[in-house]
XYZ file of C-alpha atoms in Angstrom:
693
model
C -32.298 42.954 -35.956
C -29.744 41.429 -33.202
C -30.834 44.366 -31.624
C -34.811 42.766 -31.665
C -33.440 39.927 -30.961
C -31.748 40.819 -27.933
C -35.354 43.235 -26.394
C -37.132 40.023 -27.592
C -34.729 37.685 -24.828
C -34.489 39.898 -21.929
C -38.203 40.581 -22.240
C -38.715 36.259 -21.944
C -36.293 36.810 -19.179
C -37.569 39.128 -17.457
C -40.462 37.940 -18.031
C -40.085 33.963 -16.943
C -37.394 35.019 -13.952
C -40.322 36.903 -12.488
C -43.678 33.761 -12.597
C -40.338 31.490 -11.089
C -40.122 34.539 -8.436
C -43.853 34.564 -7.589
C -44.245 31.034 -7.336
C -41.159 30.080 -5.081
C -42.767 28.411 -1.351
C -39.194 27.616 -0.068
C -39.002 30.426 3.104
C -40.092 33.274 3.851
C -38.232 36.018 1.753
C -39.691 40.199 2.471
C -37.952 41.055 -0.846
C -39.906 39.057 -2.829
C -42.979 41.489 -4.180
C -40.267 44.145 -4.961
C -38.045 41.605 -6.715
C -41.277 40.711 -8.985
C -42.248 43.856 -9.627
C -39.082 44.672 -10.953
C -38.724 42.374 -13.145
C -42.026 42.412 -14.618
C -41.514 45.748 -15.095
C -37.900 45.188 -16.585
C -40.201 42.533 -18.798
C -42.294 45.661 -20.397
C -39.251 48.176 -21.209
C -37.941 45.177 -23.727
C -40.556 44.542 -24.496
C -41.943 47.799 -25.453
C -38.012 48.580 -27.141
C -38.546 45.294 -28.835
C -41.815 47.017 -30.582
C -40.975 51.152 -30.818
C -37.742 51.477 -30.258
C -35.495 52.078 -27.252
C -35.614 55.754 -27.556
C -39.429 55.986 -27.880
C -40.800 58.455 -25.611
C -42.265 56.019 -24.353
C -39.621 53.370 -23.690
C -38.442 56.595 -22.043
C -40.603 56.788 -19.595
C -40.844 52.681 -18.336
C -37.036 53.164 -18.523
C -37.695 55.333 -15.248
C -40.283 52.860 -13.654
C -38.131 49.984 -14.390
C -34.596 52.046 -12.900
C -37.457 53.200 -10.198
C -38.639 48.919 -9.229
C -35.127 47.787 -9.192
C -34.017 51.159 -6.169
C -37.344 49.805 -4.459
C -36.202 46.301 -4.914
C -32.469 46.923 -3.706
C -34.568 48.441 -0.384
C -36.482 45.183 -0.008
C -33.390 43.389 0.229
C -32.303 44.810 2.914
C -35.217 43.602 4.938
C -34.434 40.769 3.781
C -32.270 40.128 7.344
C -33.981 43.560 9.526
C -31.121 46.257 8.297
C -33.782 48.502 7.080
C -34.409 50.400 9.663
C -31.069 49.115 11.788
C -28.930 51.312 8.763
C -28.728 55.337 9.124
C -27.897 55.525 5.825
C -30.098 53.448 3.008
C -32.762 55.357 3.369
C -31.612 58.505 2.641
C -29.661 57.754 -0.619
C -32.711 55.263 -0.973
C -34.229 58.725 -1.303
C -31.920 60.367 -3.329
C -31.729 57.768 -6.089
C -35.255 58.126 -6.885
C -35.442 61.478 -6.667
C -32.815 62.006 -8.641
C -34.088 59.259 -11.178
C -37.415 61.654 -10.431
C -35.259 63.745 -13.157
C -35.169 61.814 -15.294
C -38.884 62.035 -16.313
C -37.949 66.025 -16.047
C -35.661 65.833 -19.115
C -38.567 63.894 -21.054
C -40.375 66.211 -20.772
C -38.496 68.676 -22.155
C -36.502 67.155 -25.118
C -35.069 70.064 -26.604
C -32.996 71.393 -23.588
C -29.808 71.727 -24.685
C -27.009 68.598 -23.817
C -30.274 66.606 -22.126
C -28.595 63.598 -23.301
C -25.048 64.509 -21.660
C -27.307 65.985 -18.756
C -29.383 62.496 -18.156
C -25.889 60.386 -18.205
C -24.408 62.341 -15.743
C -27.912 60.931 -14.005
C -27.924 58.124 -15.320
C -24.923 56.629 -13.640
C -25.149 59.355 -9.882
C -27.601 55.935 -10.198
C -25.632 53.757 -11.044
C -22.516 54.380 -8.936
C -26.049 54.787 -5.429
C -27.371 51.710 -7.121
C -23.153 49.907 -6.482
C -21.993 51.392 -3.747
C -25.932 49.987 -1.988
C -25.574 46.433 -3.061
C -21.977 46.368 -2.002
C -23.214 47.100 1.461
C -25.710 45.019 0.750
C -23.035 41.480 0.821
C -20.336 42.655 2.671
C -22.252 43.965 5.731
C -24.756 40.770 6.060
C -24.093 37.422 7.810
C -23.380 34.676 6.687
C -26.079 32.743 6.336
C -27.783 36.353 4.950
C -25.183 35.633 2.318
C -25.897 32.803 1.287
C -29.508 33.778 0.178
C -28.615 36.892 -1.185
C -25.928 35.963 -3.302
C -27.934 35.921 -6.384
C -29.531 38.777 -6.167
C -26.651 41.252 -5.375
C -24.174 39.230 -8.348
C -27.436 40.075 -10.550
C -27.664 43.821 -9.513
C -23.899 44.495 -9.735
C -23.920 42.926 -13.262
C -26.823 45.047 -14.167
C -25.623 48.207 -12.574
C -22.355 48.697 -13.643
C -22.881 48.173 -17.067
C -25.208 51.523 -16.476
C -22.642 53.156 -15.159
C -19.984 51.867 -18.251
C -22.681 52.909 -20.793
C -24.228 56.033 -19.481
C -20.258 57.088 -18.889
C -19.506 56.625 -22.279
C -22.061 58.379 -22.992
C -21.868 61.287 -21.466
C -18.006 61.323 -23.170
C -19.272 60.782 -26.732
C -22.779 63.337 -26.705
C -23.597 60.065 -28.155
C -25.174 56.654 -27.689
C -23.962 53.786 -29.485
C -27.257 51.225 -31.116
C -24.659 48.118 -30.138
C -24.019 49.412 -26.686
C -28.597 50.352 -26.421
C -28.867 46.135 -27.817
C -25.950 45.045 -24.951
C -27.951 46.666 -22.217
C -31.013 44.041 -22.884
C -28.387 41.134 -23.172
C -26.823 42.669 -19.777
C -30.302 42.424 -18.504
C -31.475 39.341 -19.817
C -28.239 37.329 -17.816
C -28.959 39.802 -14.588
C -32.860 37.944 -14.367
C -31.527 35.184 -14.793
C -29.041 35.602 -11.510
C -31.928 36.953 -9.850
C -34.748 33.575 -10.836
C -31.932 31.420 -9.410
C -31.256 34.183 -5.755
C -35.598 33.880 -5.893
C -35.677 30.168 -5.842
C -33.227 29.577 -2.965
C -33.979 29.398 0.451
C -31.972 30.425 3.377
C -29.782 27.366 3.231
C -29.398 27.975 -1.409
C -26.713 27.816 -3.595
C -24.598 30.858 -2.406
C -22.512 32.570 -5.026
C -19.532 31.539 -4.444
C -17.198 31.334 -7.770
C -14.822 28.284 -7.915
C -10.526 28.775 -8.154
C -9.930 27.954 -11.305
C -13.573 30.298 -12.911
C -11.932 32.541 -10.253
C -7.918 32.919 -11.772
C -9.312 32.415 -15.356
C -11.581 35.491 -14.856
C -8.443 37.537 -12.721
C -6.041 36.799 -16.210
C -8.900 37.715 -18.367
C -8.371 41.010 -16.142
C -5.455 41.527 -16.491
C -4.815 41.020 -20.016
C -7.708 43.429 -20.502
C -6.253 46.242 -18.321
C -2.642 45.018 -20.182
C -4.314 45.276 -23.766
C -6.621 48.939 -23.030
C -2.713 50.266 -21.569
C -0.541 49.826 -24.649
C -3.836 50.691 -27.081
C -3.852 53.807 -25.127
C -0.304 54.205 -25.172
C -0.497 54.179 -28.847
C -3.328 55.983 -29.363
C -1.367 58.367 -27.639
C 1.758 57.936 -29.597
C -0.219 58.151 -33.152
C -0.871 61.993 -32.243
C 3.149 62.465 -32.536
C 3.902 63.405 -35.591
C 6.272 61.997 -37.986
C 9.836 59.401 -37.661
C 8.794 60.832 -34.644
C 5.353 59.173 -34.122
C 7.014 55.599 -36.390
C 9.783 54.883 -33.601
C 7.583 56.053 -31.090
C 5.488 53.914 -30.729
C 8.001 51.009 -32.584
C 9.759 51.427 -28.731
C 6.009 50.534 -27.127
C 5.901 47.736 -28.978
C 9.184 46.267 -28.197
C 8.809 46.849 -24.509
C 4.991 45.485 -24.177
C 6.674 42.481 -25.579
C 9.327 42.347 -24.283
C 6.768 42.804 -20.636
C 4.639 39.820 -21.889
C 7.672 37.691 -22.573
C 9.411 38.265 -18.741
C 6.677 38.019 -16.378
C 3.420 36.373 -18.617
C 5.567 32.906 -18.230
C 6.622 33.378 -14.915
C 6.048 31.075 -12.558
C 7.336 33.208 -9.729
C 4.157 36.048 -10.731
C 1.576 33.359 -10.844
C 2.766 31.463 -8.588
C 2.205 36.015 -6.270
C -1.743 35.459 -7.958
C -2.583 32.380 -6.978
C -1.163 33.747 -3.772
C -3.277 37.017 -3.644
C -6.012 35.417 -4.828
C -6.973 32.788 -2.674
C -5.961 34.700 0.127
C -8.597 37.429 -0.531
C -11.354 36.044 -2.571
C -11.764 32.690 -0.673
C -11.929 31.074 3.079
C -9.736 28.533 3.370
C -6.249 28.859 1.229
C -6.430 24.309 -0.552
C -9.583 23.463 -3.551
C -9.463 20.067 -0.799
C -11.494 18.602 -3.475
C -9.824 19.713 -6.455
C -6.536 19.037 -3.981
C -7.533 14.980 -3.326
C -8.360 13.938 -7.038
C -5.075 15.766 -8.371
C -3.576 13.715 -5.158
C -5.846 10.282 -6.032
C -4.479 10.853 -9.613
C -0.504 11.319 -8.988
C -0.560 8.174 -6.613
C -2.681 5.609 -9.085
C -0.729 6.590 -11.814
C 2.071 3.885 -12.109
C 0.797 1.927 -14.456
C 1.743 1.489 -17.869
C 5.717 2.695 -16.710
C 5.008 6.071 -14.776
C 7.507 6.852 -11.894
C 7.561 4.168 -9.088
C 5.489 4.690 -5.855
C 7.601 6.707 -3.286
C 8.847 9.131 -6.703
C 5.180 10.154 -6.483
C 4.838 9.900 -2.808
C 7.183 13.081 -2.753
C 5.637 14.295 -5.833
C 2.673 13.503 -4.753
C 2.818 16.400 -1.226
C 5.169 17.897 -3.759
C 2.009 19.396 -4.993
C -0.369 19.804 -2.428
C 1.897 22.744 -1.281
C 3.212 24.135 -4.490
C 6.603 22.213 -3.439
C 8.454 22.121 -7.087
C 10.646 19.035 -6.003
C 11.071 16.883 -3.114
C 12.898 13.690 -1.121
C 11.943 10.798 -0.026
C 13.523 9.008 4.280
C 12.705 4.844 5.122
C 13.815 3.810 7.712
C 17.040 1.411 7.064
C 18.378 -1.635 9.450
C 19.014 -0.218 12.001
C 15.983 1.830 12.085
C 17.867 5.543 10.790
C 16.845 7.376 7.794
C 18.226 7.013 4.574
C 17.421 8.530 1.494
C 15.283 6.233 -0.582
C 13.951 8.877 -3.723
C 14.907 12.243 -5.040
C 11.736 14.046 -7.044
C 13.221 16.425 -9.294
C 16.218 16.858 -6.649
C 18.865 15.831 -8.412
C 21.201 17.955 -6.390
C 20.483 18.309 -2.167
C 23.017 16.009 -0.957
C 21.842 13.801 1.715
C 24.143 11.607 3.919
C 24.194 7.736 4.365
C 22.900 8.247 7.179
C 20.281 10.973 6.873
C 18.709 11.776 10.238
C 19.011 9.335 13.728
C 16.433 6.912 14.879
C 16.221 9.441 18.130
C 13.080 11.538 15.901
C 11.743 8.783 14.565
C 10.570 7.660 17.736
C 9.747 11.785 18.416
C 7.852 11.477 14.721
C 6.277 8.009 15.360
C 4.781 9.486 19.008
C 4.424 13.136 18.418
C 3.225 12.888 14.909
C 4.802 16.259 13.838
C 4.674 18.134 10.418
C 8.700 20.091 10.586
C 8.451 22.887 10.135
C 12.551 23.653 8.979
C 12.148 27.945 9.211
C 10.929 27.177 12.346
C 12.909 25.248 13.248
C 16.012 27.223 12.019
C 14.393 30.921 14.716
C 14.653 28.206 17.228
C 11.388 27.792 17.904
C 11.651 23.598 19.598
C 8.033 22.400 20.241
C 8.839 18.338 20.875
C 11.932 18.256 21.790
C 12.473 17.940 17.574
C 14.724 20.233 17.592
C 18.336 19.158 18.479
C 17.311 15.730 16.631
C 17.066 17.167 13.125
C 20.549 16.814 11.286
C 22.310 19.338 10.422
C 22.541 18.372 6.704
C 19.619 19.726 6.301
C 19.016 22.954 8.246
C 21.632 24.092 7.183
C 20.203 23.350 3.380
C 18.214 27.145 2.500
C 16.294 25.099 0.457
C 14.510 22.677 2.777
C 11.344 24.079 3.604
C 9.232 21.822 5.469
C 9.801 17.568 5.949
C 5.962 15.439 6.784
C 6.472 12.175 8.117
C 4.331 9.344 6.679
C 3.038 7.236 9.281
C 1.563 3.734 8.806
C -0.731 3.036 12.620
C 1.967 3.751 15.412
C 4.963 3.089 12.371
C 6.786 6.105 10.880
C 7.170 4.419 7.132
C 8.815 7.485 6.089
C 9.198 10.525 5.977
C 9.872 13.579 2.535
C 11.512 16.651 3.289
C 10.123 19.211 0.576
C 11.782 22.170 -0.919
C 11.211 25.743 -0.411
C 7.583 26.529 -2.596
C 8.193 30.378 -5.116
C 6.597 32.464 -3.199
C 7.727 32.472 -0.381
C 4.874 31.705 2.250
C 5.045 29.818 6.565
C 2.896 27.038 6.971
C 0.069 27.304 8.555
C -2.877 25.207 10.578
C -4.129 23.860 6.648
C -0.382 22.884 5.636
C -0.577 20.945 8.412
C -4.060 20.057 8.653
C -4.033 19.053 4.203
C -0.383 17.172 4.782
C -0.888 15.610 7.526
C -3.675 13.627 6.248
C -1.638 13.505 3.034
C 1.077 12.334 4.213
C -1.423 8.723 6.401
C -2.896 8.468 2.690
C 0.822 8.120 0.849
C 2.296 5.952 4.473
C -0.814 3.363 3.147
C 0.140 3.114 -0.489
C 4.237 1.987 1.271
C 3.157 0.285 2.912
C 1.137 -1.504 0.798
C 3.416 -2.236 -1.125
C 6.245 -2.916 0.990
C 3.501 -5.603 2.074
C 2.889 -6.647 -1.498
C 6.647 -7.584 -1.656
C 6.974 -9.548 1.491
C 3.757 -11.812 0.477
C 6.074 -12.365 -3.221
C 9.718 -12.668 -1.448
C 8.015 -14.904 0.351
C 5.606 -16.996 -1.666
C 9.205 -17.458 -4.001
C 11.345 -18.986 -0.725
C 7.876 -21.115 -0.815
C 8.631 -21.958 -4.357
C 12.353 -22.679 -3.512
C 11.658 -25.075 -0.476
C 8.871 -26.996 -1.901
C 11.430 -27.696 -5.205
C 13.984 -28.352 -2.888
C 11.517 -31.338 -0.633
C 10.469 -32.437 -4.520
C 14.210 -33.124 -4.405
C 14.872 -34.680 -0.809
C 12.373 -37.199 -1.629
C 13.723 -38.264 -5.070
C 17.296 -38.460 -3.765
C 15.617 -40.603 -0.905
C 13.335 -41.778 -3.510
C 17.084 -43.197 -4.854
C 19.145 -44.309 -2.212
C 15.951 -45.789 -1.843
C 16.494 -48.088 -5.462
C 19.662 -48.151 -4.367
C 19.311 -50.282 -0.767
C 17.744 -52.300 -2.321
C 19.574 -52.566 -5.249
C 22.627 -53.901 -3.109
C 21.438 -55.949 -0.759
C 19.819 -58.058 -3.378
C 23.067 -58.186 -4.991
C 23.915 -60.344 -1.982
C 21.473 -62.464 -2.774
C 21.654 -63.042 -6.770
C 24.541 -61.724 -7.629
C 25.897 -65.238 -9.019
C 23.102 -64.718 -11.461
C 23.737 -63.717 -14.808
C 20.573 -62.200 -15.593
C 20.332 -60.403 -12.256
C 23.649 -58.856 -13.163
C 22.176 -57.520 -16.708
C 19.191 -56.798 -14.751
C 21.227 -54.571 -12.258
C 23.094 -52.595 -14.566
C 19.381 -51.571 -16.779
C 18.024 -50.218 -12.941
C 21.842 -48.411 -12.056
C 22.101 -47.173 -15.450
C 17.545 -45.614 -14.979
C 18.831 -44.707 -11.543
C 21.671 -42.231 -13.363
C 19.837 -41.459 -15.963
C 17.654 -40.092 -12.879
C 20.476 -38.175 -11.592
C 21.495 -36.480 -14.850
C 17.478 -35.003 -15.016
C 17.273 -34.407 -11.666
C 20.016 -32.714 -11.752
C 18.142 -30.957 -15.432
C 15.135 -30.610 -13.988
C 15.913 -28.405 -10.318
C 15.308 -25.503 -11.810
C 11.385 -27.165 -13.506
C 10.487 -28.996 -9.861
C 6.899 -28.159 -9.218
C 3.698 -27.903 -10.718
C 3.726 -27.140 -14.069
C 1.376 -27.074 -16.721
C 2.513 -30.122 -18.960
C 5.470 -29.078 -22.173
C 3.877 -31.404 -24.905
C 1.485 -33.375 -24.983
C 2.163 -36.558 -27.919
C 0.877 -39.402 -27.713
C 1.402 -42.554 -25.139
C 1.191 -46.523 -25.706
C -0.104 -46.497 -21.705
C 1.427 -51.291 -22.690
C 3.948 -49.908 -23.924
C 5.604 -47.423 -20.939
C 4.458 -49.896 -17.950
C 6.956 -52.116 -19.360
C 9.481 -49.776 -19.767
C 9.705 -48.658 -16.120
C 8.554 -52.331 -15.469
C 11.758 -53.687 -17.232
C 14.102 -50.934 -15.615
C 12.674 -52.088 -11.982
C 13.422 -55.339 -12.202
C 16.317 -56.220 -10.159
C 14.563 -54.137 -6.942
C 10.939 -55.213 -7.233
C 8.823 -58.100 -9.501
C 6.023 -55.781 -11.402
C 3.091 -56.709 -13.431
C 2.015 -55.226 -16.409
C -1.527 -56.336 -16.779
C -3.629 -55.521 -19.721
C -3.678 -54.684 -23.763
C -1.338 -53.039 -25.585
C -2.988 -49.691 -26.817
C -3.990 -47.651 -25.183
C -2.872 -44.201 -26.536
C -3.668 -41.068 -24.420
C -2.186 -37.756 -24.603
C 0.243 -36.795 -22.270
C 3.517 -35.942 -21.483
C 6.464 -39.016 -21.227
C 8.733 -37.445 -18.347
C 5.229 -36.181 -15.947
C 3.938 -39.500 -16.574
C 7.013 -41.920 -15.917
C 7.519 -40.016 -12.800
C 4.190 -39.743 -11.466
C 4.341 -43.873 -11.985
C 8.064 -43.494 -10.314
C 6.553 -42.410 -7.615
C 3.104 -44.461 -7.076
C 5.508 -47.802 -7.810
C 8.220 -46.699 -5.283
C 4.986 -45.818 -2.227
C 4.348 -49.634 -3.260
C 7.734 -50.774 -2.943
C 7.621 -49.085 0.623
C 4.020 -49.632 2.290
C 4.153 -53.972 0.243
C 6.055 -56.592 1.627
C 9.114 -57.612 0.128
C 8.317 -61.091 -1.934
C 4.192 -59.041 -2.762
C 3.507 -58.215 -6.150
C 3.626 -55.059 -7.206
C 1.190 -54.527 -9.660
C 0.310 -52.373 -13.408
C -3.230 -52.340 -14.896
C -4.255 -50.992 -18.166
C -7.587 -50.430 -19.211
C -9.687 -48.292 -22.120
C -13.017 -46.807 -20.693
C -13.578 -45.437 -24.409
C -13.163 -41.626 -23.572
C -10.345 -42.149 -21.467
C -6.674 -44.289 -20.737
C -6.370 -45.751 -16.636
C -2.838 -46.806 -15.935
C -3.431 -48.016 -12.243
C -0.377 -49.199 -9.944
C -1.697 -52.308 -7.081
C -0.103 -53.391 -4.333
C -1.092 -55.728 -1.192
C 0.515 -53.943 1.500
C -0.944 -52.393 4.289
C -3.743 -49.610 3.039
C -4.669 -46.597 4.714
C -8.202 -46.088 6.070
C -11.260 -43.802 4.130
C -10.968 -40.739 6.968
C -6.664 -40.688 5.258
C -7.557 -40.685 2.383
C -9.675 -37.831 2.212
C -7.637 -35.540 5.252
C -3.978 -35.861 4.576
C -3.347 -38.418 2.208
C -2.446 -35.260 -0.189
C -1.062 -33.044 2.124
C 2.713 -32.479 2.260
C 5.156 -33.614 4.811
C 2.568 -36.179 6.319
C 3.336 -40.281 5.741
C 2.433 -43.446 7.593
C 5.687 -44.704 6.544
C 8.064 -44.365 9.185
C 11.071 -41.292 7.671
C 8.929 -40.492 4.313
C 7.963 -36.562 3.097
C 4.267 -37.490 1.763
C 5.000 -35.498 -1.998
C 5.048 -38.143 -3.830
C 1.603 -38.982 -3.593
C 0.768 -35.009 -4.551
C 3.447 -34.864 -6.258
C 2.198 -37.612 -8.571
C -1.641 -35.259 -8.707
C -0.209 -32.708 -9.484
C 1.453 -34.054 -12.344
C -1.070 -35.694 -13.544
C -3.441 -31.987 -13.367
C -0.882 -30.434 -15.591
C -1.963 -33.225 -18.506
C -4.778 -33.131 -18.137
C -6.098 -35.866 -16.068
C -7.061 -37.247 -12.042
C -5.043 -39.636 -9.847
C -7.882 -41.031 -7.735
C -6.947 -43.247 -4.913
C -8.984 -47.232 -3.754
C -8.094 -48.150 -1.111
C -8.613 -51.076 2.603
C -6.135 -50.897 5.457
C -4.224 -55.080 5.464
C -5.717 -55.753 1.588
C -3.869 -53.213 0.251
C -3.835 -49.910 -2.208
C -4.884 -48.694 -5.772
C -4.129 -45.259 -7.173
C -4.384 -44.518 -10.578
C -4.163 -42.486 -13.264
C -6.841 -41.654 -16.109
C -6.192 -39.454 -18.721
C -8.096 -38.668 -22.628
C -7.027 -41.720 -24.863
C -5.098 -39.734 -28.117
C -8.610 -40.609 -30.702
C -11.101 -39.422 -28.774
C -9.014 -36.567 -28.468
C -8.986 -35.663 -31.845
C -13.051 -36.463 -33.284
C -14.165 -33.384 -30.390
C -10.848 -31.621 -31.860
C -12.809 -31.843 -35.632
C -16.166 -32.350 -34.583
C -15.405 -28.954 -32.692
C -13.578 -27.467 -36.549
C -16.537 -29.351 -38.745
C -18.580 -26.405 -40.693
C -22.331 -26.573 -39.497
C -24.641 -28.215 -41.673
C -26.466 -27.172 -44.720
C -30.048 -27.910 -42.195
C -28.348 -26.274 -38.956
C -27.625 -22.962 -41.532
C -30.510 -22.928 -42.381
C -32.458 -23.100 -39.265
C -30.092 -20.963 -37.342
């Protein structure tokens, strides 16, 4: 049943491939007609074998016709680039193959001939060997453009004839054709038909038969394992022919030897490296698979999130992986420009001095951008005058192999020293090109990280300066209050009520100084940590009482306006606004605090009759730090008051007229309105709403 299915599959594959080859209308090909005929003959043979059996005389005759068609197709493939006429060996060999295949008809006519199966197998072996020689000549002697045209067809024919050679070799040695092998011929023919269908549909710029490096290495590994397995089977079979205890001892010895060899050699990085170098040297035009190398490089550089290695260490790793190096170090310029050790990757034993490389080497690398071949330098080769500048410790380290400069623009960001790979080899042009480009990308990543660090440092210094500015502003306000208090004391020192108010003001100022020290680490914009219910009228009365010794402050508005806010931030914001009002108005002019309830928000306003401000100043300069209309003013108080209002979920509005005064209003959400809104947001939907939903 399995044999029938395989032959039927081969018949269908051959017919479909013949149809595809016949209808392919890309570039004209001289082998198209012969290929269609060969595929059709193969489909006819496979279909007849499925119906009549592979050993039926008619099927055997069709097999001869199939082979002759494939020989003719092979000859026509040489005509694609004119080699069917130029190569003298092609025509005689084709004629010989046709003659040998024709002898199969004679053997079919003499079914009783002695040793007919062995003779037929030997003839088929000769045909397969000749066909394989022609396939090798077809592909190996073709130009690059012809190889792109012949790749799939050559691979399909090589697969077909190679399997035929193996099958009839077994027949010649054993004197019989196993049924499983006969069916497997059909499966191989189906695969070859698929290859021909792909190849026939390609123009001269079609798909090239270029297996990936991963597939090639996997195939080679399987081939090595197969050879190893066959050798072990052969040795075991030979040992089995021995008699008695000697056979048992020999078999055990072979088993131990095989296991030892597998354990020693198969996991060896050196063996794998040697196999890789040989495969890259003889099977591929370029050493590197640039797509895979770039993907791996990108993954390594970008894998820092989630607790991975730091970027300097990943920078070394990314370049070391490209060159198959097992270790490396990163040197970066110090404060004086000389290179110092910045990171290691798997090279803990390398002793690097504090001054790893002189400034002169940095200049040469920035000017020339060259990769240092340390073996060439040890051999006395000096290209740009770098030999005298490379440090002695680097030359004396035998494991040091190459040094890759990391250039960002024209500036050297670092130098990566790579350890020698497991397999000894010299640096070539591919190493220089790929490592040079990768080094520039690594330099960009390191420079970007350095830029981010510099911005973070600048942001921290800016925040520190901002805090210091707020501190200086508060100290300036307290100094102004103390000066005003001293002037008022000269006038009203004999008044007991004034002395009482002065003590309140001094106590409040001392408390503000203590609070200033406590809040020093929290200055600047921040979110209100705790929002509580605040009675604006009561807060305004406390502030007016505290400042009574300095200036008359009137509070207007009915009690009971309760808002949500941070008492500390609101007190600080109002203190800034009142201090500005005192400094902007005449000494006897009153300062007014007005409180209003607008149903959803509560408002507290500081009103003065001072000099006022222009509309343009309010729009463009009022909230800019360090811009003030007052001599010696910092221009920070209003800015900080607005930040505090925003931190509590409110806002600061300004109204002012030059010569008439100013009004600063802080608006905050009412506590009761906020509670009702929150309760409504948590309330369940009514039944009608749920049904409608």
